[in-house]
């Protein structure tokens, strides 16, 4: 009888310990993510500023070597002045963020990952992952060796229409998929009023890797890799043009990238010359088509009829980059290799973009398999 009681006591103790651990994890997951901001020159900085009052994350430190950029009124109203640092390592050591969001040039992504990996700090960069394949592979190696998450943020990842289109393809709505045309861009970063701190590196072939081919071609490469379930294309062919050489003398401002798969052709049309801002996609099969028009609207064709669909926002954390990042860091969700934000997907993106630039120089398709 005594032995049975001991066993019962042990069992109760085990379940109480497990319950306490789960409660601790839940409490921890409800705490704001300790977030560092690395760089203040990227035009997407507004994404973090606009979310500062939500309390799902707290900015504990800012690293920006150009002190003139510290005078961001919206950011300084929310973040104490003693949390701004010129040196990235100093910010990481003194403020101890769990994770950082990067708003520097694409070329600088590797430098940031190298610094954060030393301290076990997770990283989310703005698209694309890197300017070249060599740096991208180094970043993935660092993330794996130091057990940190390395995510890439695209605006379209959080579009419910993108995910609805993917699900419809998997369900056979279009029949045998044959073509995806992906359109991304706007009238040009200078034309739409981006500041010089952003356009100075965005239009520099060393710091950005290219012009529109990088800035907006990455969307098509990211989505096509996801749609093809991580399969690398057979080849990439691209034409890069300078429609406005007086405005963008160093980089392309218009790119057409043909991404060829065994049974599907993807054409990514990336431009700083569209008369409108656009992130849309046309998907064709032998049965029907899907026109993903914007974040929430799409048109589908079936039975000789086109129907307009309004798609509701996805449930959190899949509707927001920062909620998603926090959920990944806290272990609430896991990132699969082909997910839109995953490092493996985004390595393939960089391979496609690098091949596109090479193809534009030679006039020939570049084989990737």
Coordinates of N, CA and C in Angstrom, one line a residue, residues 42-283:
X42 N 15.9 51.9 -44.2 CA 15.0 51.2 -45.1 C 13.6 51.9 -45.1
X43 N 13.0 52.0 -46.2 CA 11.7 52.6 -46.3 C 10.6 51.9 -45.6
X44 N 10.8 50.6 -45.3 CA 9.8 49.8 -44.6 C 9.9 50.0 -43.0
X45 N 10.7 50.9 -42.6 CA 10.8 51.2 -41.1 C 9.4 51.5 -40.5
X46 N 8.5 52.0 -41.3 CA 7.2 52.4 -40.8 C 6.5 51.1 -40.2
X47 N 6.9 49.9 -40.7 CA 6.2 48.7 -40.3 C 6.4 48.5 -38.8
X48 N 7.6 48.8 -38.3 CA 7.8 48.6 -36.9 C 7.2 49.8 -36.1
X49 N 7.3 51.0 -36.6 CA 6.8 52.2 -35.9 C 5.3 52.1 -35.7
X50 N 4.6 51.6 -36.8 CA 3.2 51.6 -36.7 C 2.6 50.5 -35.8
X51 N 3.5 49.6 -35.3 CA 3.0 48.5 -34.4 C 3.5 48.7 -33.0
X52 N 4.2 49.8 -32.7 CA 4.8 49.9 -31.4 C 3.8 49.9 -30.2
X53 N 2.6 50.3 -30.4 CA 1.6 50.4 -29.4 C 0.8 49.1 -29.2
X54 N 1.1 48.1 -30.0 CA 0.4 46.8 -29.9 C 0.8 46.0 -28.7
X55 N 2.0 46.1 -28.2 CA 2.5 45.4 -27.0 C 2.8 43.9 -27.3
X56 N 2.9 43.5 -28.5 CA 3.3 42.1 -28.8 C 4.9 42.1 -28.9
X57 N 5.5 43.2 -29.0 CA 6.9 43.3 -29.0 C 7.3 44.7 -28.3
X58 N 8.5 44.7 -27.8 CA 9.1 46.0 -27.2 C 10.4 46.2 -27.8
X59 N 10.6 47.4 -28.4 CA 12.0 47.8 -28.9 C 12.9 48.1 -27.8
X60 N 13.9 47.2 -27.6 CA 14.8 47.4 -26.5 C 16.1 48.0 -26.9
X61 N 16.4 48.1 -28.2 CA 17.6 48.8 -28.7 C 17.5 49.1 -30.2
X62 N 18.2 50.1 -30.6 CA 18.3 50.5 -32.0 C 19.8 50.6 -32.3
X63 N 20.2 50.0 -33.4 CA 21.6 50.2 -33.9 C 21.6 50.8 -35.3
X64 N 22.2 52.0 -35.4 CA 22.2 52.8 -36.6 C 23.5 53.6 -36.6
X65 N 24.4 53.4 -37.5 CA 25.7 54.1 -37.4 C 25.6 55.6 -37.8
X66 N 24.6 55.9 -38.7 CA 24.3 57.3 -39.1 C 23.4 58.0 -38.1
X67 N 24.0 58.8 -37.2 CA 23.3 59.4 -36.1 C 22.2 60.4 -36.6
X68 N 22.4 60.9 -37.8 CA 21.4 61.8 -38.4 C 20.0 61.1 -38.5
X69 N 20.0 59.8 -38.7 CA 18.8 59.0 -38.9 C 18.1 58.7 -37.5
X70 N 18.8 59.0 -36.4 CA 18.2 58.8 -35.1 C 17.0 59.8 -34.9
X71 N 17.0 60.9 -35.7 CA 16.0 61.9 -35.5 C 14.7 61.6 -36.2
X72 N 14.3 60.4 -36.0 CA 13.0 59.9 -36.5 C 12.0 60.2 -35.5
X73 N 11.2 61.2 -35.7 CA 10.2 61.7 -34.6 C 9.3 60.6 -34.1
X74 N 8.7 59.8 -35.0 CA 7.8 58.8 -34.6 C 8.5 57.7 -33.8
X75 N 9.7 57.4 -34.1 CA 10.4 56.3 -33.4 C 10.9 56.9 -32.0
X76 N 11.4 58.1 -32.0 CA 12.0 58.7 -30.8 C 10.9 58.9 -29.7
X77 N 9.6 59.1 -30.2 CA 8.5 59.3 -29.3 C 8.3 58.0 -28.5
X78 N 8.6 56.9 -29.0 CA 8.3 55.6 -28.4 C 9.5 54.9 -27.8
X79 N 10.7 55.3 -28.2 CA 12.0 54.6 -27.8 C 12.9 55.6 -27.1
X80 N 13.3 55.2 -25.9 CA 14.2 56.1 -25.2 C 15.5 56.4 -25.9
X81 N 16.0 57.6 -25.8 CA 17.2 58.0 -26.5 C 18.5 57.2 -26.1
X82 N 18.5 56.7 -24.8 CA 19.7 55.9 -24.4 C 19.7 54.5 -25.0
X83 N 18.7 54.2 -25.8 CA 18.6 52.8 -26.4 C 19.1 52.9 -27.8
X84 N 19.6 54.0 -28.3 CA 20.1 54.2 -29.6 C 21.7 54.0 -29.6
X85 N 22.2 53.2 -30.5 CA 23.6 52.9 -30.5 C 24.1 53.0 -32.0
X86 N 25.4 53.4 -32.1 CA 26.0 53.4 -33.4 C 26.5 52.0 -33.7
X87 N 27.0 51.3 -32.7 CA 27.7 50.0 -32.9 C 26.7 48.9 -32.6
X88 N 26.5 48.0 -33.5 CA 25.6 46.9 -33.4 C 25.9 45.9 -32.3
X89 N 27.2 45.6 -32.1 CA 27.6 44.7 -31.1 C 27.3 45.3 -29.7
X90 N 27.5 46.6 -29.5 CA 27.2 47.2 -28.3 C 25.7 47.1 -28.0
X91 N 24.9 47.4 -29.0 CA 23.5 47.3 -28.8 C 23.1 45.9 -28.3
X92 N 23.6 44.9 -29.0 CA 23.3 43.5 -28.7 C 23.7 43.1 -27.3
X93 N 24.8 43.5 -26.9 CA 25.4 43.2 -25.5 C 24.6 43.9 -24.4
X94 N 24.4 45.2 -24.6 CA 23.8 46.0 -23.6 C 22.3 45.9 -23.4
X95 N 21.6 45.6 -24.5 CA 20.1 45.6 -24.4 C 19.5 44.2 -24.5
X96 N 20.3 43.2 -24.9 CA 20.0 41.8 -24.9 C 18.6 41.5 -25.6
X97 N 18.5 41.9 -26.9 CA 17.2 41.5 -27.6 C 17.1 40.0 -27.8
X98 N 15.9 39.5 -27.9 CA 15.7 38.1 -28.3 C 15.9 38.0 -29.8
X99 N 15.5 39.0 -30.5 CA 15.4 39.0 -31.9 C 15.6 40.4 -32.5
X100 N 16.0 40.5 -33.8 CA 16.2 41.8 -34.4 C 15.4 41.8 -35.7
X101 N 15.0 43.0 -36.1 CA 14.5 43.2 -37.5 C 15.5 44.1 -38.2
X102 N 15.8 43.9 -39.4 CA 16.9 44.5 -40.1 C 16.3 45.5 -41.1
X103 N 16.7 46.8 -41.0 CA 16.3 47.8 -42.0 C 17.6 48.5 -42.5
X104 N 18.5 47.7 -43.0 CA 19.7 48.2 -43.6 C 19.7 47.8 -45.1
X105 N 20.8 48.1 -45.8 CA 20.9 47.6 -47.2 C 21.0 46.1 -47.2
X106 N 20.6 45.5 -48.4 CA 20.6 44.1 -48.6 C 22.0 43.5 -48.4
X107 N 23.0 44.3 -48.9 CA 24.4 43.8 -48.7 C 24.8 43.7 -47.3
X108 N 24.2 44.5 -46.4 CA 24.6 44.4 -45.0 C 23.9 43.3 -44.2
X109 N 23.0 42.6 -44.8 CA 22.3 41.5 -44.1 C 23.3 40.5 -43.5
X110 N 24.3 40.1 -44.3 CA 25.3 39.1 -43.8 C 26.0 39.6 -42.6
X111 N 26.4 40.9 -42.6 CA 27.1 41.5 -41.4 C 26.3 41.4 -40.2
X112 N 25.0 41.7 -40.4 CA 24.1 41.7 -39.2 C 23.9 40.2 -38.7
X113 N 23.7 39.3 -39.6 CA 23.6 37.9 -39.2 C 24.9 37.4 -38.5
X114 N 26.0 37.8 -39.0 CA 27.3 37.4 -38.3 C 27.3 37.9 -36.9
X115 N 26.9 39.1 -36.7 CA 26.9 39.7 -35.3 C 25.9 39.0 -34.4
X116 N 24.7 38.9 -34.9 CA 23.6 38.3 -34.1 C 23.8 36.8 -33.8
X117 N 24.4 36.1 -34.7 CA 24.6 34.7 -34.5 C 25.5 34.5 -33.2
X118 N 26.5 35.3 -33.0 CA 27.4 35.2 -31.9 C 26.7 35.2 -30.5
X119 N 25.5 35.9 -30.5 CA 24.8 36.1 -29.3 C 23.5 35.3 -29.2
X120 N 23.3 34.5 -30.2 CA 22.1 33.7 -30.3 C 20.8 34.5 -30.5
X121 N 20.9 35.6 -31.2 CA 19.8 36.5 -31.5 C 19.2 36.2 -32.8
X122 N 17.9 35.9 -32.8 CA 17.2 35.6 -34.1 C 17.0 36.8 -35.0
X123 N 16.9 36.6 -36.3 CA 17.0 37.7 -37.2 C 15.8 37.6 -38.3
X124 N 15.2 38.7 -38.5 CA 14.3 38.8 -39.7 C 14.7 40.0 -40.5
X125 N 15.0 39.7 -41.8 CA 15.5 40.7 -42.7 C 14.3 41.1 -43.7
X126 N 14.4 42.2 -44.2 CA 13.5 42.6 -45.3 C 13.9 41.9 -46.6
X127 N 13.0 41.7 -47.4 CA 13.3 41.0 -48.7 C 14.3 41.8 -49.5
X128 N 15.1 41.1 -50.4 CA 15.4 39.6 -50.3 C 16.4 39.3 -49.3
X129 N 16.7 38.0 -49.1 CA 17.7 37.6 -48.1 C 19.1 38.2 -48.3
X130 N 19.5 38.2 -49.5 CA 20.9 38.6 -49.8 C 21.1 39.1 -51.2
X131 N 22.2 39.8 -51.5 CA 22.5 40.2 -52.9 C 23.1 39.2 -53.7
X132 N 23.6 38.1 -53.1 CA 24.3 37.0 -53.9 C 24.2 35.7 -53.2
X133 N 24.4 34.6 -53.9 CA 24.3 33.3 -53.4 C 25.3 33.0 -52.3
X134 N 26.5 33.4 -52.5 CA 27.6 33.1 -51.6 C 27.3 33.6 -50.2
X135 N 26.8 34.9 -50.1 CA 26.4 35.5 -48.8 C 25.2 34.8 -48.2
X136 N 24.3 34.4 -49.1 CA 23.1 33.8 -48.6 C 23.4 32.4 -48.0
X137 N 24.3 31.7 -48.6 CA 24.6 30.4 -48.1 C 25.4 30.5 -46.7
X138 N 26.2 31.5 -46.6 CA 26.9 31.8 -45.4 C 25.9 32.1 -44.3
X139 N 24.9 32.9 -44.6 CA 23.9 33.3 -43.6 C 23.1 32.0 -43.1
X140 N 22.8 31.1 -44.0 CA 22.1 29.9 -43.6 C 23.0 29.1 -42.7
X141 N 24.3 29.0 -43.1 CA 25.2 28.2 -42.3 C 25.3 28.8 -40.8
X142 N 25.4 30.1 -40.7 CA 25.5 30.8 -39.4 C 24.3 30.5 -38.6
X143 N 23.1 30.6 -39.2 CA 21.9 30.4 -38.5 C 21.8 29.0 -38.0
X144 N 22.2 28.0 -38.8 CA 22.1 26.6 -38.4 C 23.2 26.3 -37.3
X145 N 24.4 26.8 -37.4 CA 25.5 26.6 -36.5 C 25.2 27.2 -35.1
X146 N 24.4 28.3 -35.1 CA 24.2 29.0 -33.8 C 22.7 28.9 -33.4
X147 N 22.0 28.0 -34.0 CA 20.6 27.7 -33.6 C 19.7 28.9 -33.5
X148 N 19.8 29.8 -34.5 CA 18.9 31.0 -34.6 C 18.0 30.9 -35.8
X149 N 16.9 31.5 -35.6 CA 15.9 31.6 -36.8 C 16.4 32.8 -37.7
X150 N 16.2 32.5 -39.0 CA 16.6 33.5 -40.0 C 15.4 33.6 -41.0
X151 N 14.6 34.6 -40.9 CA 13.4 34.8 -41.7 C 13.6 36.0 -42.6
X152 N 12.8 35.9 -43.7 CA 12.8 37.0 -44.7 C 11.3 37.5 -44.8
X153 N 11.1 38.8 -44.7 CA 9.8 39.4 -44.7 C 9.4 39.9 -46.1
X154 N 8.3 39.5 -46.6 CA 7.7 40.0 -47.8 C 6.3 40.5 -47.5
X155 N 5.9 41.6 -48.1 CA 4.6 42.1 -47.9 C 3.5 41.0 -48.3
X156 N 3.8 40.4 -49.4 CA 2.8 39.5 -49.9 C 2.6 38.2 -49.1
X157 N 3.5 37.9 -48.2 CA 3.4 36.7 -47.4 C 2.1 36.8 -46.6
X158 N 1.7 38.0 -46.3 CA 0.6 38.2 -45.4 C -0.7 38.5 -46.1
X159 N -0.7 38.3 -47.4 CA -1.9 38.5 -48.3 C -2.8 37.2 -48.2
X160 N -4.0 37.3 -47.8 CA -4.8 36.1 -47.8 C -5.1 35.6 -49.2
X161 N -5.2 36.5 -50.2 CA -5.4 36.0 -51.5 C -4.3 35.1 -52.1
X162 N -3.1 35.4 -51.7 CA -2.0 34.5 -52.1 C -2.2 33.1 -51.6
X163 N -2.5 33.0 -50.4 CA -2.7 31.7 -49.7 C -4.0 31.0 -50.3
X164 N -5.0 31.7 -50.5 CA -6.2 31.2 -51.1 C -5.9 30.6 -52.5
X165 N -5.2 31.4 -53.3 CA -4.8 30.9 -54.6 C -4.0 29.6 -54.5
X166 N -3.0 29.5 -53.6 CA -2.2 28.3 -53.4 C -3.1 27.1 -53.1
X167 N -4.1 27.3 -52.2 CA -5.0 26.2 -51.8 C -5.8 25.8 -52.9
X168 N -6.3 26.7 -53.7 CA -7.2 26.4 -54.9 C -6.4 25.6 -55.9
X169 N -5.1 25.9 -56.1 CA -4.3 25.1 -57.0 C -4.1 23.7 -56.5
X170 N -3.9 23.6 -55.2 CA -3.7 22.2 -54.6 C -5.0 21.4 -54.7
X171 N -6.1 22.1 -54.7 CA -7.4 21.4 -54.8 C -7.8 21.1 -56.2
X172 N -7.0 21.5 -57.2 CA -7.3 21.2 -58.6 C -8.2 22.1 -59.3
X173 N -8.4 23.3 -58.7 CA -9.4 24.3 -59.3 C -9.0 24.6 -60.7
X174 N -7.7 24.9 -61.0 CA -7.3 25.3 -62.3 C -7.0 24.2 -63.2
X175 N -7.0 22.9 -62.7 CA -6.6 21.8 -63.5 C -5.1 21.6 -63.5
X176 N -4.6 21.3 -64.6 CA -3.1 21.2 -64.8 C -2.5 22.6 -64.9
X177 N -1.8 23.0 -63.9 CA -1.2 24.3 -63.8 C -0.1 24.4 -65.0
X178 N -0.2 25.5 -65.7 CA 0.7 25.7 -66.8 C 1.5 27.0 -66.8
X179 N 0.9 28.1 -66.2 CA 1.5 29.4 -66.3 C 1.1 30.3 -65.1
X180 N 2.1 31.0 -64.5 CA 1.9 32.0 -63.5 C 2.6 33.3 -63.9
X181 N 1.8 34.3 -64.1 CA 2.4 35.7 -64.3 C 2.3 36.5 -63.1
X182 N 3.4 37.0 -62.6 CA 3.5 37.7 -61.3 C 3.9 39.1 -61.6
X183 N 3.1 40.1 -61.1 CA 3.4 41.5 -61.4 C 3.7 42.2 -60.1
X184 N 4.8 42.9 -60.0 CA 5.2 43.6 -58.8 C 5.9 44.9 -59.1
X185 N 5.6 46.0 -58.3 CA 6.3 47.2 -58.5 C 5.5 48.4 -58.3
X186 N 6.0 49.5 -58.8 CA 5.3 50.8 -58.7 C 6.0 51.8 -59.7
X187 N 5.7 53.1 -59.5 CA 6.3 54.0 -60.5 C 7.7 54.4 -60.3
X188 N 8.4 53.8 -59.3 CA 9.8 54.1 -59.0 C 10.0 54.6 -57.6
X189 N 11.0 54.2 -56.9 CA 11.2 54.7 -55.5 C 11.4 56.2 -55.4
X190 N 12.1 56.8 -56.3 CA 12.3 58.2 -56.3 C 11.0 58.9 -56.6
X191 N 10.3 58.4 -57.6 CA 9.0 59.0 -58.1 C 7.9 59.0 -57.0
X192 N 7.9 57.9 -56.2 CA 6.9 57.8 -55.2 C 7.2 58.5 -53.8
X193 N 8.4 59.1 -53.8 CA 8.8 59.9 -52.7 C 9.6 59.2 -51.6
X194 N 10.3 58.1 -51.9 CA 11.2 57.5 -50.9 C 12.4 58.4 -50.6
X195 N 12.8 58.4 -49.3 CA 13.8 59.4 -48.9 C 15.2 59.0 -49.4
X196 N 16.2 59.9 -49.5 CA 17.5 59.6 -50.0 C 18.3 58.6 -49.2
X197 N 18.0 58.5 -47.9 CA 18.7 57.5 -47.0 C 18.3 56.1 -47.5
X198 N 17.2 55.9 -48.2 CA 16.7 54.7 -48.7 C 17.2 54.5 -50.2
X199 N 16.9 55.5 -51.0 CA 17.2 55.4 -52.4 C 18.7 55.4 -52.7
X200 N 19.5 56.0 -51.8 CA 21.0 56.0 -52.0 C 21.5 54.6 -52.1
X201 N 21.1 53.6 -51.3 CA 21.6 52.3 -51.4 C 20.7 51.4 -52.3
X202 N 19.4 51.7 -52.4 CA 18.5 50.9 -53.2 C 18.8 51.0 -54.7
X203 N 19.4 52.1 -55.1 CA 19.8 52.2 -56.5 C 21.3 52.0 -56.7
X204 N 22.0 51.4 -55.7 CA 23.4 51.1 -55.8 C 23.6 49.6 -56.1
X205 N 24.2 49.2 -57.2 CA 24.3 47.8 -57.6 C 25.0 47.0 -56.6
X206 N 25.9 47.6 -55.8 CA 26.7 46.8 -54.8 C 25.9 46.6 -53.5
X207 N 25.2 47.6 -53.1 CA 24.5 47.6 -51.8 C 23.1 46.9 -51.9
X208 N 22.5 47.0 -53.1 CA 21.2 46.3 -53.3 C 21.3 45.1 -54.2
X209 N 22.3 45.0 -55.0 CA 22.5 43.8 -55.8 C 21.9 44.1 -57.2
X210 N 21.2 45.1 -57.4 CA 20.5 45.4 -58.7 C 19.4 46.4 -58.4
X211 N 18.6 46.7 -59.4 CA 17.5 47.6 -59.2 C 16.2 46.9 -59.0
X212 N 15.3 47.1 -60.0 CA 13.9 46.5 -59.9 C 14.0 45.0 -59.9
X213 N 15.0 44.4 -60.5 CA 15.2 42.9 -60.5 C 15.3 42.4 -59.1
X214 N 16.0 43.1 -58.2 CA 16.1 42.7 -56.8 C 14.9 43.1 -56.0
X215 N 14.6 44.4 -56.1 CA 13.6 45.0 -55.3 C 12.2 44.4 -55.4
X216 N 11.9 44.0 -56.7 CA 10.5 43.5 -56.9 C 10.6 42.1 -57.6
X217 N 11.7 41.7 -58.2 CA 11.8 40.4 -58.8 C 11.8 39.3 -57.7
X218 N 12.2 39.7 -56.5 CA 12.3 38.7 -55.4 C 10.9 38.2 -55.1
X219 N 9.8 39.0 -55.2 CA 8.5 38.6 -54.9 C 8.1 37.4 -55.8
X220 N 8.3 37.5 -57.1 CA 8.0 36.5 -58.0 C 8.8 35.2 -57.8
X221 N 10.1 35.4 -57.5 CA 10.9 34.2 -57.2 C 10.5 33.5 -55.9
X222 N 10.1 34.3 -54.9 CA 9.6 33.7 -53.6 C 8.3 33.0 -53.8
X223 N 7.4 33.6 -54.5 CA 6.1 32.9 -54.6 C 6.2 31.7 -55.5
X224 N 6.9 31.8 -56.6 CA 7.0 30.7 -57.5 C 7.7 29.5 -56.8
X225 N 8.7 29.7 -56.0 CA 9.4 28.7 -55.3 C 8.4 28.0 -54.3
X226 N 7.6 28.8 -53.7 CA 6.6 28.3 -52.8 C 5.5 27.5 -53.6
X227 N 5.0 28.0 -54.7 CA 4.0 27.4 -55.5 C 4.5 26.0 -56.0
X228 N 5.8 26.0 -56.3 CA 6.4 24.7 -56.8 C 6.9 23.8 -55.7
X229 N 6.5 24.1 -54.5 CA 6.9 23.3 -53.3 C 8.4 23.1 -53.1
X230 N 9.1 24.2 -53.4 CA 10.6 24.2 -53.2 C 11.4 23.6 -54.3
X231 N 10.8 23.2 -55.4 CA 11.5 22.7 -56.5 C 12.3 23.8 -57.2
X232 N 13.5 23.6 -57.5 CA 14.3 24.6 -58.2 C 13.9 24.5 -59.7
X233 N 13.9 25.7 -60.3 CA 13.6 25.7 -61.7 C 14.6 25.1 -62.6
X234 N 14.2 24.7 -63.8 CA 15.2 24.1 -64.8 C 16.1 25.2 -65.2
X235 N 15.6 26.4 -65.5 CA 16.4 27.5 -66.0 C 15.7 28.8 -65.7
X236 N 16.5 29.9 -65.9 CA 16.1 31.3 -65.7 C 16.6 32.1 -66.8
X237 N 15.7 32.8 -67.4 CA 16.0 33.8 -68.5 C 15.5 35.1 -68.2
X238 N 16.3 36.2 -68.4 CA 15.8 37.5 -68.0 C 16.3 38.6 -68.9
X239 N 15.4 39.6 -69.0 CA 15.7 40.8 -69.7 C 15.6 42.0 -68.8
X240 N 16.7 42.7 -68.5 CA 16.7 43.9 -67.6 C 16.9 45.1 -68.5
X241 N 16.1 46.2 -68.2 CA 16.1 47.4 -69.0 C 16.3 48.6 -68.1
X242 N 16.8 49.7 -68.7 CA 16.8 51.0 -68.1 C 15.8 51.9 -68.9
X243 N 14.6 52.0 -68.4 CA 13.6 52.8 -69.1 C 13.9 54.3 -68.7
X244 N 14.5 54.5 -67.5 CA 14.8 55.9 -67.1 C 16.2 56.0 -66.6
X245 N 17.2 55.9 -67.6 CA 18.6 56.0 -67.2 C 19.0 57.3 -66.6
X246 N 18.3 58.4 -66.8 CA 18.6 59.6 -66.2 C 18.3 59.6 -64.7
X247 N 17.3 58.8 -64.3 CA 16.9 58.7 -62.9 C 17.6 57.6 -62.2
X248 N 17.8 56.5 -62.9 CA 18.5 55.3 -62.3 C 19.6 54.9 -63.2
X249 N 20.7 55.6 -63.2 CA 21.8 55.4 -64.1 C 22.6 54.1 -63.8
X250 N 22.6 53.6 -62.6 CA 23.4 52.5 -62.2 C 22.8 51.1 -62.2
X251 N 21.4 51.1 -62.2 CA 20.7 49.8 -62.1 C 19.5 49.8 -63.1
X252 N 19.0 48.6 -63.2 CA 17.8 48.4 -64.0 C 16.6 49.0 -63.3
X253 N 15.6 49.4 -64.1 CA 14.4 49.8 -63.5 C 13.2 49.0 -64.0
X254 N 13.5 48.0 -64.8 CA 12.5 47.1 -65.4 C 13.0 45.7 -65.6
X255 N 12.4 44.7 -65.1 CA 12.9 43.3 -65.3 C 11.8 42.4 -65.6
X256 N 12.1 41.5 -66.6 CA 11.2 40.4 -66.9 C 12.0 39.1 -66.8
X257 N 11.5 38.3 -65.8 CA 12.3 37.1 -65.5 C 11.4 35.9 -65.8
X258 N 11.9 35.0 -66.7 CA 11.2 33.8 -67.1 C 11.8 32.6 -66.3
X259 N 11.0 32.0 -65.4 CA 11.4 30.9 -64.5 C 10.8 29.7 -65.0
X260 N 11.6 28.8 -65.6 CA 11.1 27.6 -66.3 C 11.1 26.3 -65.4
X261 N 10.0 25.7 -65.2 CA 9.9 24.4 -64.5 C 9.5 23.4 -65.5
X262 N 9.5 22.1 -65.1 CA 9.2 21.0 -66.1 C 7.8 21.2 -66.8
X263 N 6.8 21.6 -66.0 CA 5.5 21.7 -66.6 C 4.9 23.1 -66.4
X264 N 5.6 24.0 -65.8 CA 5.0 25.3 -65.5 C 6.0 26.4 -65.9
X265 N 5.5 27.5 -66.5 CA 6.3 28.7 -66.8 C 5.9 29.8 -65.9
X266 N 6.8 30.4 -65.2 CA 6.5 31.6 -64.3 C 7.2 32.8 -65.0
X267 N 6.4 33.8 -65.1 CA 7.0 35.1 -65.6 C 6.8 36.1 -64.5
X268 N 8.0 36.6 -64.0 CA 7.9 37.6 -62.9 C 8.3 38.9 -63.6
X269 N 7.3 39.9 -63.5 CA 7.5 41.2 -64.1 C 7.6 42.2 -63.0
X270 N 8.9 42.7 -62.9 CA 9.2 43.6 -61.8 C 9.6 44.9 -62.4
X271 N 9.0 46.0 -61.9 CA 9.3 47.3 -62.6 C 9.1 48.5 -61.6
X272 N 10.0 49.5 -61.9 CA 9.8 50.8 -61.3 C 9.1 51.7 -62.3
X273 N 8.4 51.1 -63.3 CA 7.8 51.9 -64.3 C 6.3 51.7 -64.5
X274 N 5.7 51.0 -63.5 CA 4.2 50.8 -63.6 C 3.5 52.1 -63.4
X275 N 2.4 52.3 -64.0 CA 1.6 53.5 -63.7 C 0.8 53.4 -62.4
X276 N 0.8 52.2 -61.8 CA 0.2 52.0 -60.5 C 1.1 51.2 -59.6
X277 N 0.8 51.2 -58.3 CA 1.5 50.2 -57.5 C 0.8 48.9 -57.5
X278 N 1.5 47.8 -57.7 CA 0.8 46.5 -57.9 C 1.6 45.4 -57.3
X279 N 0.9 44.4 -56.8 CA 1.4 43.1 -56.3 C 0.3 42.1 -56.6
X280 N 0.2 41.7 -57.9 CA -0.9 40.8 -58.3 C -0.3 39.7 -59.1
X281 N -1.2 38.7 -59.4 CA -0.8 37.5 -60.0 C -1.9 36.9 -60.9
X282 N -1.5 36.3 -62.1 CA -2.5 35.6 -62.9 C -2.0 34.2 -63.0
X283 N -2.9 33.3 -62.7 CA -2.6 31.8 -62.7 C -3.5 31.1 -63.7

